[in-house]
Short mmCIF file of C-alpha atoms and ligand atoms in Angstrom, two decimals:
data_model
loop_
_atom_site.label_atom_id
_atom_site.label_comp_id
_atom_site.label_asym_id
_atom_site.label_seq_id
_atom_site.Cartn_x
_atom_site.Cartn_y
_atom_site.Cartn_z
CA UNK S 1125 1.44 -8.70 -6.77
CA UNK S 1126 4.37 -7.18 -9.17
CA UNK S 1127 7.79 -8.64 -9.34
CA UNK S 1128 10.22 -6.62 -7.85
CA UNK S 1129 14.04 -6.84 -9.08
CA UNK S 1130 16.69 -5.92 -6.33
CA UNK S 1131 20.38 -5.74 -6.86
CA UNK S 1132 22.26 -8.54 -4.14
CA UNK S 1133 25.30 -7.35 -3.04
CA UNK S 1134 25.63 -10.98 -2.03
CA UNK S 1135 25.57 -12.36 -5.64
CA UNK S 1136 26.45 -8.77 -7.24
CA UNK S 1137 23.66 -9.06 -9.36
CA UNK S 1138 20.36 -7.65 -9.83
CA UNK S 1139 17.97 -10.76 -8.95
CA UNK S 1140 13.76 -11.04 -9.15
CA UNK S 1141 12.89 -11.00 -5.78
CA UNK S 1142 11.17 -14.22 -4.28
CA UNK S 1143 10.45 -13.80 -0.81
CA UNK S 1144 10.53 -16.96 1.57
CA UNK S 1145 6.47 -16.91 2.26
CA UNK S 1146 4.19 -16.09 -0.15
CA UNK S 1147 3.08 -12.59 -0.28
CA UNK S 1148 5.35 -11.30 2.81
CA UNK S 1149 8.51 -9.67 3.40
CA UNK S 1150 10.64 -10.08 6.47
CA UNK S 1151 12.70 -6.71 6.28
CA UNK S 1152 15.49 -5.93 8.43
CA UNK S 1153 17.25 -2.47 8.62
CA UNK S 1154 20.39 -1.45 10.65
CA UNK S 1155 19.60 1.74 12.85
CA UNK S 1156 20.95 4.28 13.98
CA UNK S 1157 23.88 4.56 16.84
CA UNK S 1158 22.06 6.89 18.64
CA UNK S 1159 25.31 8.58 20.24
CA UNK S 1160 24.52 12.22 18.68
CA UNK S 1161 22.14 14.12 15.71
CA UNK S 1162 22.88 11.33 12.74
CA UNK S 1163 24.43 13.41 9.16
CA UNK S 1164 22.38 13.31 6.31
CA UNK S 1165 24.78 10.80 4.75
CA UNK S 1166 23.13 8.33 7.67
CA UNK S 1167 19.78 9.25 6.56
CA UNK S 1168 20.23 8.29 3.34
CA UNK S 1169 20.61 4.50 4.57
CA UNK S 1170 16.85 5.27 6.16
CA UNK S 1171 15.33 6.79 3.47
CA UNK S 1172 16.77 3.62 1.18
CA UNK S 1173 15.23 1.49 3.47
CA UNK S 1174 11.89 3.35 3.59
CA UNK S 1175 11.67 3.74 -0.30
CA UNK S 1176 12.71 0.18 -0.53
CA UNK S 1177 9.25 -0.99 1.57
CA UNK S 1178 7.21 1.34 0.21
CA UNK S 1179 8.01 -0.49 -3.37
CA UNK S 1180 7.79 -4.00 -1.68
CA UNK S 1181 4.27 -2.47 -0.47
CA UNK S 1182 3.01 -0.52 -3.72
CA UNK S 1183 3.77 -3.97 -5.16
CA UNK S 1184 1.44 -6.05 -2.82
CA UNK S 1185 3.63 -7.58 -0.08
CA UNK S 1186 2.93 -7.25 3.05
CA UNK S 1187 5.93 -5.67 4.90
CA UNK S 1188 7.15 -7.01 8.83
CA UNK S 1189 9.76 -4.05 9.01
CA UNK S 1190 12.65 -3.88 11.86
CA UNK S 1191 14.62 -1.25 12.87
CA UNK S 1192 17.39 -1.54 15.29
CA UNK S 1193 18.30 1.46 17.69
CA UNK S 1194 21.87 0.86 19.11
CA UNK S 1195 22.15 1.93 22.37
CA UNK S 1196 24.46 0.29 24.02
CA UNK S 1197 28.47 0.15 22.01
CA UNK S 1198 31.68 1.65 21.99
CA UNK S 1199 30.61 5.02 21.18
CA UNK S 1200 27.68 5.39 23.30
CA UNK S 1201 29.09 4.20 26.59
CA UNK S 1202 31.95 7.02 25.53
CA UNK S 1203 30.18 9.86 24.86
CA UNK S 1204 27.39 9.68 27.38
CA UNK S 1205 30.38 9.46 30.15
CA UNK S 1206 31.61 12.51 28.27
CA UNK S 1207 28.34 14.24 28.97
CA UNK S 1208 28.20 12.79 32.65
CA UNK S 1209 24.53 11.37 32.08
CA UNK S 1210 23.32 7.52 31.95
CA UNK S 1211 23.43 5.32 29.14
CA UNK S 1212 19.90 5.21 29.17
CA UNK S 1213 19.46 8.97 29.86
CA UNK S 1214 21.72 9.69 26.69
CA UNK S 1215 20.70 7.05 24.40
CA UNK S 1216 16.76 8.07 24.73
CA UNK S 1217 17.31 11.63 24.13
CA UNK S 1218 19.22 10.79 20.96
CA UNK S 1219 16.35 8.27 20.48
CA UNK S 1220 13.89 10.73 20.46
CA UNK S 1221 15.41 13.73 18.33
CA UNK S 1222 15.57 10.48 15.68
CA UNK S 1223 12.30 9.94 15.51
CA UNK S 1224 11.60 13.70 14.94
CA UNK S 1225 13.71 13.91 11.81
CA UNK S 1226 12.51 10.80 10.23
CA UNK S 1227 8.85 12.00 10.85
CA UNK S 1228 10.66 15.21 8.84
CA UNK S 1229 11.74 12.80 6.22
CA UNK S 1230 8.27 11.51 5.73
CA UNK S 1231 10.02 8.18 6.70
CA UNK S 1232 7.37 5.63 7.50
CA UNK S 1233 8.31 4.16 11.09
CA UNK S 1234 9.29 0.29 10.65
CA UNK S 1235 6.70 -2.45 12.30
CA UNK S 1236 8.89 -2.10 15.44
CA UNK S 1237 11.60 0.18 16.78
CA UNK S 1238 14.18 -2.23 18.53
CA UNK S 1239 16.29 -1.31 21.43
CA UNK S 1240 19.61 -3.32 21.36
CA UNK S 1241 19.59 -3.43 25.25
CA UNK S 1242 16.29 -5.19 25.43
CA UNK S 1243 17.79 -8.00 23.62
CA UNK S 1244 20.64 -9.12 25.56
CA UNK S 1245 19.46 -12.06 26.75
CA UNK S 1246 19.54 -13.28 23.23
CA UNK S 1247 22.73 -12.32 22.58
CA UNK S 1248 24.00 -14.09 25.68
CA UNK S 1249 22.14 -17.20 24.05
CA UNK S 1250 23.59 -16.47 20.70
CA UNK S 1251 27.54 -16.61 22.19
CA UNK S 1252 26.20 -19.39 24.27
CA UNK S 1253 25.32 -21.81 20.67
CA UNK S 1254 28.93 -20.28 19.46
CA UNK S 1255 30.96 -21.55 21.85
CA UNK S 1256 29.13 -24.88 22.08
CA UNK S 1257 29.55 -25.08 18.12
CA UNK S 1258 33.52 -23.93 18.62
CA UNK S 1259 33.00 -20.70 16.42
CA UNK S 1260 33.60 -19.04 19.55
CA UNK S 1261 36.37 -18.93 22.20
CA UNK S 1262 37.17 -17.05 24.95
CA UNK S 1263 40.18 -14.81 25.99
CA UNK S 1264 42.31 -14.50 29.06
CA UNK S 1265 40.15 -11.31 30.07
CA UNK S 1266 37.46 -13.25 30.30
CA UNK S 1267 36.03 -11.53 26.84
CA UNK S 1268 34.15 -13.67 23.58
CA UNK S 1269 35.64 -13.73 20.03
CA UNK S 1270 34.33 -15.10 16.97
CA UNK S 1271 37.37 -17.13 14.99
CA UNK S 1272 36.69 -16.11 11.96
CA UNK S 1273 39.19 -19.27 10.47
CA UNK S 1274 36.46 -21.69 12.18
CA UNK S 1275 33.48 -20.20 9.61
CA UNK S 1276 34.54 -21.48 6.36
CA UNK S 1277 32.20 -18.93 4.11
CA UNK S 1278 33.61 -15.92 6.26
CA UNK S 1279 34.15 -13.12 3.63
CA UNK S 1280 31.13 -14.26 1.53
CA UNK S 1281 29.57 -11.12 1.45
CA UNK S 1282 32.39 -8.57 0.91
CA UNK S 1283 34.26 -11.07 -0.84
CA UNK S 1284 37.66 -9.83 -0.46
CA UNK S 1285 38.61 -10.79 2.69
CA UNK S 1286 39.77 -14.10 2.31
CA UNK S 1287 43.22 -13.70 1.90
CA UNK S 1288 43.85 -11.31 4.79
CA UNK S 1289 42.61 -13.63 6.79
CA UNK S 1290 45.40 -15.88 6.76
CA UNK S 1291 47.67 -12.69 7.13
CA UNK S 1292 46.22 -12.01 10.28
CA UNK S 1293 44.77 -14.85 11.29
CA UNK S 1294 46.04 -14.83 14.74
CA UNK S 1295 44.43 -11.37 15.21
CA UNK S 1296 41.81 -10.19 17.13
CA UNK S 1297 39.40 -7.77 18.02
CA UNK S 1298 38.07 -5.75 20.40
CA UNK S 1299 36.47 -2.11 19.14
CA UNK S 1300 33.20 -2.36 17.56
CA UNK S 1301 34.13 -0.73 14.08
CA UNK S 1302 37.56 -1.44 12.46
CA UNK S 1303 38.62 -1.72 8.50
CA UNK S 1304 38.96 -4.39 5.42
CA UNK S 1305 42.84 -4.64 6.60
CA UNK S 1306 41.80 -5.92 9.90
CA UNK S 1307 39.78 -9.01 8.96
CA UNK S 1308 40.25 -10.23 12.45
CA UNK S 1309 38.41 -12.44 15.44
CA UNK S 1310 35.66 -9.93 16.47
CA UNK S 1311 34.41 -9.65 19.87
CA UNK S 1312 30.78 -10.78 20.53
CA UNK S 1313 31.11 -10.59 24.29
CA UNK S 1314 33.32 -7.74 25.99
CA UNK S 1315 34.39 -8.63 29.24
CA UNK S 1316 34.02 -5.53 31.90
CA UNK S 1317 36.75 -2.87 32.32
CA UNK S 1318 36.63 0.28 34.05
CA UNK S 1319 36.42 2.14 30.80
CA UNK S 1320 32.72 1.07 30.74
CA UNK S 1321 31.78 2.07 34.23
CA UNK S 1322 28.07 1.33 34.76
CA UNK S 1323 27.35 0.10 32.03
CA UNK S 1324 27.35 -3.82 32.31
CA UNK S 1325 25.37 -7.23 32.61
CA UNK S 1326 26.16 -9.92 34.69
CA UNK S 1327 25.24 -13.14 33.26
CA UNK S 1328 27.18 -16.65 32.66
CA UNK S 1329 29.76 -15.28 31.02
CA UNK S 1330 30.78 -12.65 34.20
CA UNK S 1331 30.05 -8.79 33.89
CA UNK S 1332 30.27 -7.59 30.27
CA UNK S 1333 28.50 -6.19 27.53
CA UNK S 1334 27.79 -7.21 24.21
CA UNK S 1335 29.69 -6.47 20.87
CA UNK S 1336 28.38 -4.35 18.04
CA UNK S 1337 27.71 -6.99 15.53
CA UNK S 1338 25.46 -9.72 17.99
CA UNK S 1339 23.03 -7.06 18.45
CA UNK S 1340 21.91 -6.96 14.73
CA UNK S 1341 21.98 -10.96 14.55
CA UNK S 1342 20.14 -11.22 17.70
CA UNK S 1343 17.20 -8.84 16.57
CA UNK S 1344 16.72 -10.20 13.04
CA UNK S 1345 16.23 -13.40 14.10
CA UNK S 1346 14.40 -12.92 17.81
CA UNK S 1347 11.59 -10.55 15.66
CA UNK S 1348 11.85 -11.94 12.28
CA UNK S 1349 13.17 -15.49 12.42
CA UNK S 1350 16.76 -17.47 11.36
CA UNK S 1351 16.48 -16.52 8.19
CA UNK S 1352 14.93 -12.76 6.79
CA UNK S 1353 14.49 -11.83 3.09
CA UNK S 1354 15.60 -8.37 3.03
CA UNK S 1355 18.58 -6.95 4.96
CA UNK S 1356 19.93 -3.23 4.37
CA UNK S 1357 21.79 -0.86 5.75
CA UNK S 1358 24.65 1.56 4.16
CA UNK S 1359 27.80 -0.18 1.92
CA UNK S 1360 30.23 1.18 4.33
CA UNK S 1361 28.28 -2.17 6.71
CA UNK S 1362 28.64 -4.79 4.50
CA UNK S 1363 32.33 -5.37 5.86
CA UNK S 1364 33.02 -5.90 8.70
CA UNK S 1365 29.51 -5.31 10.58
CA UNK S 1366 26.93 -7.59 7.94
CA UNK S 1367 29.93 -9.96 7.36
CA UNK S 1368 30.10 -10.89 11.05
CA UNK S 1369 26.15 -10.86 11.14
CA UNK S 1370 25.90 -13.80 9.04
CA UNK S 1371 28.86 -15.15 10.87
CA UNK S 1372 27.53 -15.22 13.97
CA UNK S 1373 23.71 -16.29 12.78
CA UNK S 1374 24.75 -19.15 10.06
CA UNK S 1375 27.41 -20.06 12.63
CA UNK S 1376 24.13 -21.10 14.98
CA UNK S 1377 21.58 -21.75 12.92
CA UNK S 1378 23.14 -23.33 10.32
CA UNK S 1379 20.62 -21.66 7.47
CA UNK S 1380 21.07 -18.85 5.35
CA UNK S 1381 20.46 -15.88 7.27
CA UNK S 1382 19.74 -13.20 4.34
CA UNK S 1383 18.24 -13.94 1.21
CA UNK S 1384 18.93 -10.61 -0.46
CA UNK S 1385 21.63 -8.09 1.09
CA UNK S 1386 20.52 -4.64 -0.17
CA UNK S 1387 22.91 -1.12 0.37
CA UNK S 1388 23.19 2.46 -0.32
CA UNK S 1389 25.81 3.99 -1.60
CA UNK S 1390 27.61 7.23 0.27
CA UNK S 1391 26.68 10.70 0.24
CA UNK S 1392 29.86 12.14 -0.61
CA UNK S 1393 30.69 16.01 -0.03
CA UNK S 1394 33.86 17.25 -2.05
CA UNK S 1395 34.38 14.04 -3.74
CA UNK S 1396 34.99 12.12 0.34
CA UNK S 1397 32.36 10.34 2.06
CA UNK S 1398 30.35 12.04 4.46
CA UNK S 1399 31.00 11.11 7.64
CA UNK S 1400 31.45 12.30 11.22
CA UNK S 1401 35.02 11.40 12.05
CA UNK S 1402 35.98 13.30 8.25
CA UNK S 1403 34.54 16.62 10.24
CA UNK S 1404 32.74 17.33 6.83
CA UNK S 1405 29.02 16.29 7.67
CA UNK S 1406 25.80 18.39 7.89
CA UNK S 1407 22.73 17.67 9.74
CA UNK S 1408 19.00 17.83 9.42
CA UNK S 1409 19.09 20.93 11.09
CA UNK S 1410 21.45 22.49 9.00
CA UNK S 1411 19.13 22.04 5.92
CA UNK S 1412 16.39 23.75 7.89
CA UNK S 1413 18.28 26.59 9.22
CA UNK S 1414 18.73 27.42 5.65
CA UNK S 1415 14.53 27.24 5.36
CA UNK S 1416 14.98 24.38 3.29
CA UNK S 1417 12.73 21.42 4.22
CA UNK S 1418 13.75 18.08 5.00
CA UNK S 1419 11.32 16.88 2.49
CA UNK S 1420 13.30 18.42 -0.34
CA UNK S 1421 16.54 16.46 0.77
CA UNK S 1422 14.36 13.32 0.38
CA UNK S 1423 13.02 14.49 -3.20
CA UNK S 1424 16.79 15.63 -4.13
CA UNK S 1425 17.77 11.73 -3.14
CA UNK S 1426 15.63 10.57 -5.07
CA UNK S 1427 16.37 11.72 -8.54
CA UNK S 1428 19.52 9.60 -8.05
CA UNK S 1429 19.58 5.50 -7.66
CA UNK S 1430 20.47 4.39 -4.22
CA UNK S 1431 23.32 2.66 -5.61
CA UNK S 1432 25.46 5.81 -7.40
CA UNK S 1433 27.06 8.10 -4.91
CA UNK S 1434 25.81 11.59 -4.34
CA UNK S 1435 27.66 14.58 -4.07
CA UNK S 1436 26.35 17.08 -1.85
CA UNK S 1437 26.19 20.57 -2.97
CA UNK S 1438 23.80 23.25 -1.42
CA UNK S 1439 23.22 24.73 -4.89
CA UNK S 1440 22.17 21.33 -5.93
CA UNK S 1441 19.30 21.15 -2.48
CA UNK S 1442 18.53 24.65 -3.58
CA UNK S 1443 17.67 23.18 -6.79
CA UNK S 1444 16.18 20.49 -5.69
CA UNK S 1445 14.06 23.02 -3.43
CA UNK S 1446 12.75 25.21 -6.65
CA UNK S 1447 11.73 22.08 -8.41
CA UNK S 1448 9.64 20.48 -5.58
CA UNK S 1449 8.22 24.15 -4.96
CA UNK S 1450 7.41 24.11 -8.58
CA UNK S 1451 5.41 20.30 -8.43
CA UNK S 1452 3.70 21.34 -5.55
CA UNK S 1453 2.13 24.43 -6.77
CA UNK S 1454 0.94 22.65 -9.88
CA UNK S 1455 -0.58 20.32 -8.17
CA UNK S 1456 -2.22 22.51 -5.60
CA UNK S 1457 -3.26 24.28 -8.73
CA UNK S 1458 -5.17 21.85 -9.62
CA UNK S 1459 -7.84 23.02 -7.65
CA UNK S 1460 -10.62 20.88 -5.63
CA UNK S 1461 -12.09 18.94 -8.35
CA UNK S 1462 -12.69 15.95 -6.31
CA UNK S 1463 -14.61 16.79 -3.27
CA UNK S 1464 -14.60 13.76 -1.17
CA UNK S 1465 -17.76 11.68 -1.00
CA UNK S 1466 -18.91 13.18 -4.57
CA UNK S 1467 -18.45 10.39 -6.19
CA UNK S 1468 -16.50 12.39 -8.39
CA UNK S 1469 -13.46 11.28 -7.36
CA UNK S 1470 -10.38 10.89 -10.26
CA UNK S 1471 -9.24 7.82 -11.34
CA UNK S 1472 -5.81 6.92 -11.52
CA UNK S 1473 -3.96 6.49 -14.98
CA UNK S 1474 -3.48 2.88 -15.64
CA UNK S 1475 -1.18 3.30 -17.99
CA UNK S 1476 0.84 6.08 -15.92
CA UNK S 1477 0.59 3.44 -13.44
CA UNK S 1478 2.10 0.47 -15.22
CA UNK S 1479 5.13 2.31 -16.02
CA UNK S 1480 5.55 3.73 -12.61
CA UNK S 1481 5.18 0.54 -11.36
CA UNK S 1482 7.71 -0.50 -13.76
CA UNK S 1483 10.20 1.56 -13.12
CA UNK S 1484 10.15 1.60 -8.96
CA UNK S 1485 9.72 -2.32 -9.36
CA UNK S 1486 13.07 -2.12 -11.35
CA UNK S 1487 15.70 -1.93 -8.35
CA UNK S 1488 13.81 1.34 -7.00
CA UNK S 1489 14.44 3.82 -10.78
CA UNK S 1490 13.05 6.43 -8.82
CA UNK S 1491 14.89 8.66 -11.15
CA UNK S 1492 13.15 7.76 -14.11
CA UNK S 1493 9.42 7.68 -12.06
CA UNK S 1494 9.88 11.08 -11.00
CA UNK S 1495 10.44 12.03 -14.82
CA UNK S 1496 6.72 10.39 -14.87
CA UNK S 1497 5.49 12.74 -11.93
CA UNK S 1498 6.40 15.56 -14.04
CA UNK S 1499 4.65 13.71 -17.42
CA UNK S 1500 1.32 13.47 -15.50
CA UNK S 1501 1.56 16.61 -14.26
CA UNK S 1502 1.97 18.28 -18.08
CA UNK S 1503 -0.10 15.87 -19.64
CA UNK S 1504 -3.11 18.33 -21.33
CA UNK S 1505 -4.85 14.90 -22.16
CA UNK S 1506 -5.67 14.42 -18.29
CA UNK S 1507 -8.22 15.73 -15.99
CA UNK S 1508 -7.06 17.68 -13.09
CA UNK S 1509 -9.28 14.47 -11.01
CA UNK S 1510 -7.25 11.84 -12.46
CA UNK S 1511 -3.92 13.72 -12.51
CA UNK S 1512 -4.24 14.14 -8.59
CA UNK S 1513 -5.14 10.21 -8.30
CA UNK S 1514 -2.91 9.59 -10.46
CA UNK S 1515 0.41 11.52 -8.26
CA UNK S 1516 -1.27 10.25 -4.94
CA UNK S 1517 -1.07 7.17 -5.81
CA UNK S 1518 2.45 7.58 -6.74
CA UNK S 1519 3.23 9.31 -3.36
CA UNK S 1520 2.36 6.28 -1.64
CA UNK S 1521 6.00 5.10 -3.04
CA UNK S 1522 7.76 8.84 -3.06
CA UNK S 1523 6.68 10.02 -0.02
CA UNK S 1524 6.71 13.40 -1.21
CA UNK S 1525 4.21 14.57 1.20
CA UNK S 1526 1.29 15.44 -1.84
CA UNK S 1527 -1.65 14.73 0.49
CA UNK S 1528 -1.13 16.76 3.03
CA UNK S 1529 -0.97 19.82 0.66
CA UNK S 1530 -3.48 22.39 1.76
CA UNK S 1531 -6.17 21.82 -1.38
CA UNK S 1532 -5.63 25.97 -1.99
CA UNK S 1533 -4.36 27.13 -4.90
CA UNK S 1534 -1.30 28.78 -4.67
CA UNK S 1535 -1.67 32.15 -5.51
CA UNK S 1536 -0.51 33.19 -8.66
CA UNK S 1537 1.77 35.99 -7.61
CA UNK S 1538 3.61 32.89 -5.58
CA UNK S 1539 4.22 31.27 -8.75
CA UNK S 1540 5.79 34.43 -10.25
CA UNK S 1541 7.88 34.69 -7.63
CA UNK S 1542 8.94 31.47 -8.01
CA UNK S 1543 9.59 31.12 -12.01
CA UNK S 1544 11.38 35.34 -11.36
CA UNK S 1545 13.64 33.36 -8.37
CA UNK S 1546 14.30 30.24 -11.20
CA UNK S 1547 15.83 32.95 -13.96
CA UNK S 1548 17.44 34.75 -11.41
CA UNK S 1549 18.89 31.71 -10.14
CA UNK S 1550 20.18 31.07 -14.06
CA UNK S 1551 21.75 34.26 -13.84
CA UNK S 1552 23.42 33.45 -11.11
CA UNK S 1553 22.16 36.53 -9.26
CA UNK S 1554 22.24 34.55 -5.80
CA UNK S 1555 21.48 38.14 -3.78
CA UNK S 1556 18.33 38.12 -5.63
CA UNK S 1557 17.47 34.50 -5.38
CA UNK S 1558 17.77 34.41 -1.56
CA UNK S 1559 15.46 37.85 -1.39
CA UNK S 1560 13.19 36.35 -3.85
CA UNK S 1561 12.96 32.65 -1.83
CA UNK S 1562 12.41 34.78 1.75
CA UNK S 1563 9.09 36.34 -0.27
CA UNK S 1564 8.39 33.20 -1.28
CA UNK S 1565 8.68 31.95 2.26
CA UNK S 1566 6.34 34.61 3.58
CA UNK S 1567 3.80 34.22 1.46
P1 AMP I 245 25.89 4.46 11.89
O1 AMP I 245 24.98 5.19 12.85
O2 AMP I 245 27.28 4.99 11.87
O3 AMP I 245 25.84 2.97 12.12
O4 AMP I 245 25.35 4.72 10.43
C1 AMP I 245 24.00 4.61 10.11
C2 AMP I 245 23.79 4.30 8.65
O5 AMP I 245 24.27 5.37 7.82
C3 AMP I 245 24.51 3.05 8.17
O6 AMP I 245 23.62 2.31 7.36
C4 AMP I 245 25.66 3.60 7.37
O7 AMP I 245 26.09 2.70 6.39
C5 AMP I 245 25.03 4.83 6.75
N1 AMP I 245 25.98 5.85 6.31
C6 AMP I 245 26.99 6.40 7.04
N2 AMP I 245 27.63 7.36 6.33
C7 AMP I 245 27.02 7.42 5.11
C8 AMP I 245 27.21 8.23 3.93
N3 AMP I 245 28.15 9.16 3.87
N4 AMP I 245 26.39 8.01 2.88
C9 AMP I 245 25.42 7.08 2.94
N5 AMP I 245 25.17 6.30 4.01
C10 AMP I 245 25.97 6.46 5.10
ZN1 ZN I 246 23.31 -3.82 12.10
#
C-alpha cells in the first residue's frame, strides 16, 4: 500500500489520502449526459477519473468505481423530442457510442455503469427525508425545491456563494444547469408540464421527474453508501451541480458525504473553454478522421496535470502523435526477449519503480512519470527484458496501450520515415509531414 496525496477542492489543499475502510476506495464519478457524441473537453473529466483509479489501484487499494449515465434531464427530454424518438431509444444510442470511445480511450469501465432512471425510486425517497427534515418545500405547481437558506454549510464547496445567497434568497430554480450568480432554491422534483411529454413518473409527489442534481446523490449513496471517499467530475461541477449534491445528501443523512472532492480543469481551445454551447468543440471522431488515434489524445493529456488547463491545438496532438509513434517503436524494438513461460521473463526496475510510484502517488505527476517512460526506455544500463517489465508495469497506470503492441519490430524503414516526418515537421514543411505520416500509416 503507497500513500497517495490528492488535491481537495473542498479544503483547497493537497491532503494524504486516508480512505474510510482500510485498503478500499469508494469512487464516485459524474457521467456523461448522454444527449449527443460528448467533446473531448468531457473526456478529459473520464480520463481524470480513470488515471485517478488506476493510481489508487497501482498503489494497492482496491477500487468500487461508479459511473453515472444521465439519461433522463433537461437536455435529454429536449433533444430526443427534437429527433422524434423515445427517451429511452435516444439515451441508449448515445449510451452506446460512449462506451465505444472510452474503450478508444483505453478507459477502464467503472465497477458499474449507472442509469439515472433506474434510480428513481431513491430519489423519490431522498425528497421524501427533505421535506420531512424542512430542507425541502414544495411550490404551487406542485414541483420540489431545495432552500438552500435552510442548509447552513450551503456554499462549502465552491465557497463563494454565500453572499449571493442572501441577494437572491427568495429565488428559485427550475433548469437543471444555471451559474454562480444564481445561487438559488434548486429543483429536486419537477412537477409535469407538457414540455416533457412522455417522459414522467407518477409517484407520491404526482407526475414528475427528477432534477439533475438528486440523481448523482441518489447513486453515490444507493451503490456506495452515505458517505464515499472519492468524488470527481470536471471544475465547471463543483458549483452548482456537487454543491447541491452534498446539499441534498448531508441534508438527509446528516454525515459527510465526500471525503475528498477531486476535479479537472478545462480543455480550453483559443484561450475559452471547450464546450458545446461556445460552438468551438471537437469530437472523438474528429481526431480520427485526421488518422490520429484516440490513444494519442490520452498520452497528449497526460503530459499535463489534471489541474492546469489545456489548450487545444492540432499541431500540439500531431505532436503528441510523433512522440507516442516514436515510444512505441522503441519498445516494439525491443524485440521478443521474453517469451512467455521461459522463465526468462524481465524484471521490473525497482528503482524506476519507486520513483514512478512517487511521482503518480503525488496528486497524479503524470508529467514528470512519463519523463521516466522515456528514461527507461534510453537507459543503455537495462536489458531489453527488464525495460519491457519495467514500461508494462507502468502502463498499468498510463494506459498507453503497450501490451497490446504486436511483439514485431517495426521495420526500420518505418522509423526513418518517422525521424524524416519529425525534421520535416521542424521545418515546418507541413505538405511533407502529412505525405510522410500517410506512408507511415500504410506501412
Ligand atoms: P456534461 O456531460 O456536460 O455533464 O459534462 C461531462 C463532464 O465533462 C463533466 O465532468 C464536465 O465538468 C466535463 N467538462 C465539460 N467541459 C469540459 C472542458 N472544456 N474541459 C474539461 N472538462 C470538461
Ligand atoms: Zn453528478
Amino acid at each position: 500500500m503507497h500513500k497517495v496525496h490528492l488535491y481537495n477542492t473542498l479544503s483547497r489543499e493537497k491532503e494524504e489520502f486516508t480512505p474510510l475502510e482500510e485498503h478500499k476506495v469508494r469512487l464516485y464519478s459524474c457521467g456523461p449526459t448522454v444527449y449527443n457524441y460528448p467533446h473531448i473537453g468531457n473526456y478529459r473529466a473520464y480520463i481524470f477519473a480513470d488515471t485517478l483509479k488506476r493510481v489508487l489501484a497501482y498503489s494497492g487499494y482496491e477500487v468500487k468505481h461508479i459511473m453515472n449515465l444521465t439519461d433522463v434531464d433537461d437536455k435529454t427530454i429536449h433533444n430526443s423530442q427534437k429527433e422524434k424518438k423515445t427517451l429511452k431509444e435516444f439515451t441508449e444510442f448515445y449510451t452506446e457510442e460512449f462506451f465505444k470511445d472510452i474503450a478508444s480511450l483505453n478507459i477502464l469501465p467503472p465497477t458499474k455503469f449507472t442509469k439515472a432512471t433506474d434510480y428513481v425510486d431513491e430519489m423519490v425517497q431522498i425528497i421524501k427525508k427533505l421535506l420531512e427534515n424542512r430542507l425541502a418545500y414544495k411550490s404551487d405547481d406542485g414541483s420540489i425545491y431545495f432552500d438552500i437558506r435552510k442548509f447552513p454549510n450551503y456554499g462549502k464547496l465552491s465557497g463563494m456563494v454565500l453572499e449571493r445567497q442572501k441577494e437572491n434568497a427568495s429565488g428559485r430554480i427550475i433548469s437543471d444547469e444555471y451559474d454562480k450568480e444564481n445561487a438559488q432554491d434548486f429543483a429536486l422534483w419537477k412537477a409535469w408540464d407538457e414540455k416533457d411529454g412522455e417522459v414522467f413518473w407518477d409517484t407520491e409527489f404526482g407526475r414528475g421527474r427528477p432534477g439533475w442534481h438528486i440523481e448523482c446523490s441518489a447513486m453515490s449513496m444507493k451503490l456506495l453508501g452515505e458517505q464515499i471517499d472519492i468524488h470527481t467530475g470536471g471544475i465547471d461541477l463543483i458549483f452548482p451541480h456537487h454543491e447541491n449534491e452534498i446539499a441534498q445528501s448531508e441534508g438527509v443523512t446528516g454525515k459527510q458525504f465526500v471525503k475528498y472532492w477531486a476535479h479537472n480543469e478545462w480543455l480550453l481551445v483559443d484561450g475559452k473553454k471547450m464546450a458545446k454551447s461556445a460552438n468551438n468543440f471537437f469530437t472523438l471522431k474528429d481526431i480520427t478522421d485526421r488518422g490520429i488515434s484516440p490513444v494519442v489524445y490520452r498520452f497528449w493529456l497526460l503530459m499535463a496535470s489534471y489541474r492546469t488547463r489545456v489548450n487545444f491545438v492540432w499541431d500540439a496532438l500531431e505532436g503528441a502523435e510523433t512522440a507516442l509513434k516514436r515510444l512505441y517503436g522503441l519498445y516494439t524494438a525491443l524485440g521478443t526477449a521474453t517469451p512467455p513461460g521461459t522463465g526468462q521473463a524481465g524484471s521490473v526496475h525497482e528503482i524506476y519503480q519507486q520513483k514512478f510510484t512517487e511521482f503518480v502517488t503525488d496528486d497524479l505527476d503524470t508529467p514528470r512519470a512519463l519523463t521516466l517512460l522515456w528514461d527507461v526506455i534510453k537507459d543503455g544500463n537495462m536489458s531489453d527484458a527488464d525495460k519491457k517489465a519495467t514500461i508494462l508495469d507502468f502502463d498499468k497506470v498510463l494506459g498507453l496501450g503497450f501490451a497490446d503492441l504486436k511483439e514485431e519490430i517495426v521495420p526500420e524503414e518505418v522509423l526513418k520515415l518517422v525521424e524524416e516526418r519529425k525534421t520535416a515537421r521542424e521545418e515546418k514543411d507541413f505538405t511533407k509531414s502529412d505525405e510522410l505520416r500517410a506512408k507511415i500509416n500504410e506501412l
